[in-house]
Protein backbone atom coordinates (compact mmCIF):
# COMPACT_ATOMS: atom_id res chain seq x y z
CA MET A 1 0.00 0.00 0.00
CA GLY A 2 1.09 3.54 -0.63
CA PHE A 3 1.87 6.09 2.01
CA ILE A 4 1.35 9.80 2.70
CA THR A 5 4.45 12.02 2.59
CA LYS A 6 5.13 14.80 5.10
CA GLN A 7 3.67 17.19 2.55
CA GLY A 8 0.39 15.24 2.58
CA ILE A 9 0.91 13.80 -0.91
CA TYR A 10 -0.07 10.19 -1.57
CA GLN A 11 2.95 8.24 -2.77
CA GLN A 12 2.56 4.85 -4.41
CA THR A 13 4.96 2.06 -3.59
CA PHE A 14 6.36 -0.23 -6.28
CA TYR A 15 4.04 -2.90 -4.91
CA ASP A 16 1.05 -0.61 -5.67
CA VAL A 17 2.34 -0.02 -9.19
CA LEU A 18 2.70 -3.75 -9.91
CA MET A 19 -0.71 -4.56 -8.47
CA GLN A 20 -2.22 -1.90 -10.77
CA GLN A 21 -0.34 -3.51 -13.65
CA LYS A 22 -1.97 -6.79 -12.68
CA LEU A 23 -5.34 -5.16 -13.34
CA LEU A 24 -4.33 -3.10 -16.39
CA GLU A 25 -1.89 -5.58 -17.93
CA SER A 26 -0.24 -2.74 -19.84
CA GLU A 27 3.51 -3.11 -19.16
CA PHE A 28 3.83 -6.47 -17.39
CA TYR A 29 2.57 -10.01 -17.73
CA TYR A 30 1.82 -11.72 -14.44
CA ARG A 31 1.21 -15.24 -13.14
CA HIS A 32 -0.34 -16.21 -9.83
CA LEU A 33 1.97 -18.75 -8.20
CA GLY A 34 -0.19 -19.65 -5.19
CA TYR A 35 0.17 -18.67 -1.52
CA GLY A 36 -0.31 -15.01 -2.46
CA MET A 37 2.78 -15.03 -4.70
CA TYR A 38 2.97 -13.50 -8.19
CA ALA A 39 5.58 -13.40 -10.94
CA PHE A 40 5.74 -10.24 -13.07
CA THR A 41 7.69 -10.06 -16.34
CA HIS A 42 8.05 -7.05 -18.62
CA LYS A 43 6.18 -7.13 -21.95
CA ALA A 44 8.75 -5.09 -23.90
CA PRO A 45 10.81 -7.29 -26.27
CA GLY A 46 14.34 -7.76 -24.95
CA ASN A 47 13.47 -6.54 -21.46
CA ARG A 48 14.14 -9.43 -19.05
CA GLN A 49 12.84 -7.70 -15.88
CA PHE A 50 11.35 -10.24 -13.49
CA TYR A 51 9.76 -9.47 -10.13
CA LEU A 52 8.51 -11.87 -7.49
CA VAL A 53 5.69 -10.36 -5.41
CA ASN A 54 4.41 -11.54 -2.04
CA SER A 55 0.92 -10.03 -1.73
CA ARG A 56 0.60 -11.24 1.87
CA THR A 57 3.52 -9.06 3.00
CA LYS A 58 3.22 -6.55 0.12
CA THR A 59 6.88 -7.13 -0.74
CA VAL A 60 8.45 -6.97 -4.20
CA TYR A 61 11.62 -8.95 -4.90
CA ASP A 62 13.73 -7.73 -7.84
CA VAL A 63 14.81 -11.03 -9.40
CA LEU A 64 16.21 -9.99 -12.82
CA ASP A 65 17.13 -6.61 -14.23
CA ALA A 66 16.27 -5.53 -17.79
CA SER A 67 19.42 -7.17 -19.20
CA GLY A 68 18.71 -10.51 -17.49
CA ALA A 69 21.28 -10.21 -14.70
CA PHE A 70 20.26 -11.56 -11.30
CA ASN A 71 19.57 -9.06 -8.53
CA LEU A 72 18.02 -11.50 -6.07
CA PHE A 73 20.36 -14.48 -6.27
CA LYS A 74 24.09 -14.46 -5.47
CA ARG A 75 27.02 -16.73 -6.28
CA THR A 76 26.66 -18.37 -2.87
CA ASP A 77 23.20 -19.58 -4.00
CA ILE A 78 24.79 -21.92 -6.57
CA ASP A 79 26.42 -25.27 -5.83
CA TYR A 80 29.29 -24.90 -8.31
CA SER A 81 30.80 -28.24 -7.26
CA ARG A 82 27.78 -29.98 -8.84
CA ILE A 83 27.73 -27.99 -12.09
CA GLU A 84 31.41 -27.27 -12.88
CA ASP A 85 31.51 -29.41 -16.04
CA LEU A 86 28.10 -28.47 -17.43
CA PRO A 87 27.68 -26.56 -20.69
CA GLY A 88 26.71 -22.97 -19.94
CA ILE A 89 28.77 -22.72 -16.76
CA GLU A 90 29.97 -19.25 -17.83
CA VAL A 91 26.37 -18.02 -17.82
CA ALA A 92 26.02 -19.30 -14.25
CA ARG A 93 29.26 -17.65 -13.21
CA ARG A 94 28.07 -14.32 -14.63
CA LEU A 95 24.72 -14.73 -12.81
CA GLU A 96 22.76 -14.08 -16.00
CA ALA A 97 19.50 -15.49 -17.29
CA PRO A 98 19.59 -14.88 -21.06
CA TYR A 99 17.40 -17.91 -21.72
CA THR A 100 14.40 -19.39 -19.96
CA PHE A 101 13.92 -18.52 -16.31
CA TYR A 102 10.87 -19.80 -14.44
CA ILE A 103 9.47 -19.94 -10.92
CA GLY A 104 6.93 -22.71 -10.45
CA PRO A 105 3.85 -22.75 -8.23
CA PHE A 106 4.30 -22.37 -4.49
CA GLN A 107 3.41 -25.35 -2.33
CA ASN A 108 3.96 -25.28 1.43
CA ASP A 109 5.49 -21.80 1.03
CA THR A 110 8.26 -23.03 -1.32
CA ALA A 111 8.66 -23.17 -5.11
CA THR A 112 11.08 -24.65 -7.60
CA VAL A 113 13.12 -22.27 -9.74
CA ALA A 114 14.32 -23.40 -13.18
CA TRP A 115 17.20 -21.50 -14.83
CA THR A 116 18.38 -22.51 -18.31
CA ILE A 117 22.10 -21.84 -18.71
CA ASP A 118 22.49 -23.55 -22.12
CA PRO A 119 19.49 -23.90 -24.44
CA LYS A 120 21.17 -26.24 -26.93
CA LEU A 121 21.44 -29.35 -24.76
CA PRO A 122 19.35 -28.01 -22.70
CA THR A 123 21.12 -27.43 -19.41
CA VAL A 124 18.77 -26.34 -16.62
CA LEU A 125 19.69 -25.59 -13.01
CA HIS A 126 17.10 -25.96 -10.26
CA ALA A 127 16.75 -24.43 -6.81
CA ILE A 128 14.03 -24.11 -4.19
CA ILE A 129 13.02 -20.74 -2.77
CA ASN A 130 10.62 -19.59 -0.07
CA THR A 131 8.02 -16.80 -0.17
CA GLU A 132 10.70 -14.31 0.92
CA GLY A 133 12.80 -15.04 -2.19
CA GLN A 134 15.45 -16.83 -0.14
CA ILE A 135 17.20 -19.92 -1.45
CA ILE A 136 16.25 -23.03 0.54
CA GLU A 137 18.15 -25.45 -1.73
CA LYS A 138 20.97 -24.09 -3.91
CA PHE A 139 20.97 -24.17 -7.72
CA LYS A 140 22.41 -27.43 -9.01
């Protein structure tokens, strides 16, 4: 929900903006993931922005920026010992998602994340996250 500034002006939060987009569907596509969770992706071609929204806490998690670089996940969220010899390892090292990136439905407050690092074979890493966008099981 928005808030009132000291000057008495109503200020929207980014959560408010995305929830309006959910109704208007003008700039973003959205998917309901269950447990009050939503995935928002930008409609503009080439824009890889991806937001995870928890409507229960009114929190927006910035997952991917417009270029497809991860904002939410870090190198420590990847089990490199399990993926060292896989095709596409350089994409994983750069923390980029230039190909398919997907968050599945939430069940028991967790969801599976699928991150394609090489589309030719295809090579897909998986992780489990909670409703706060935290990694429960690392990408492998």
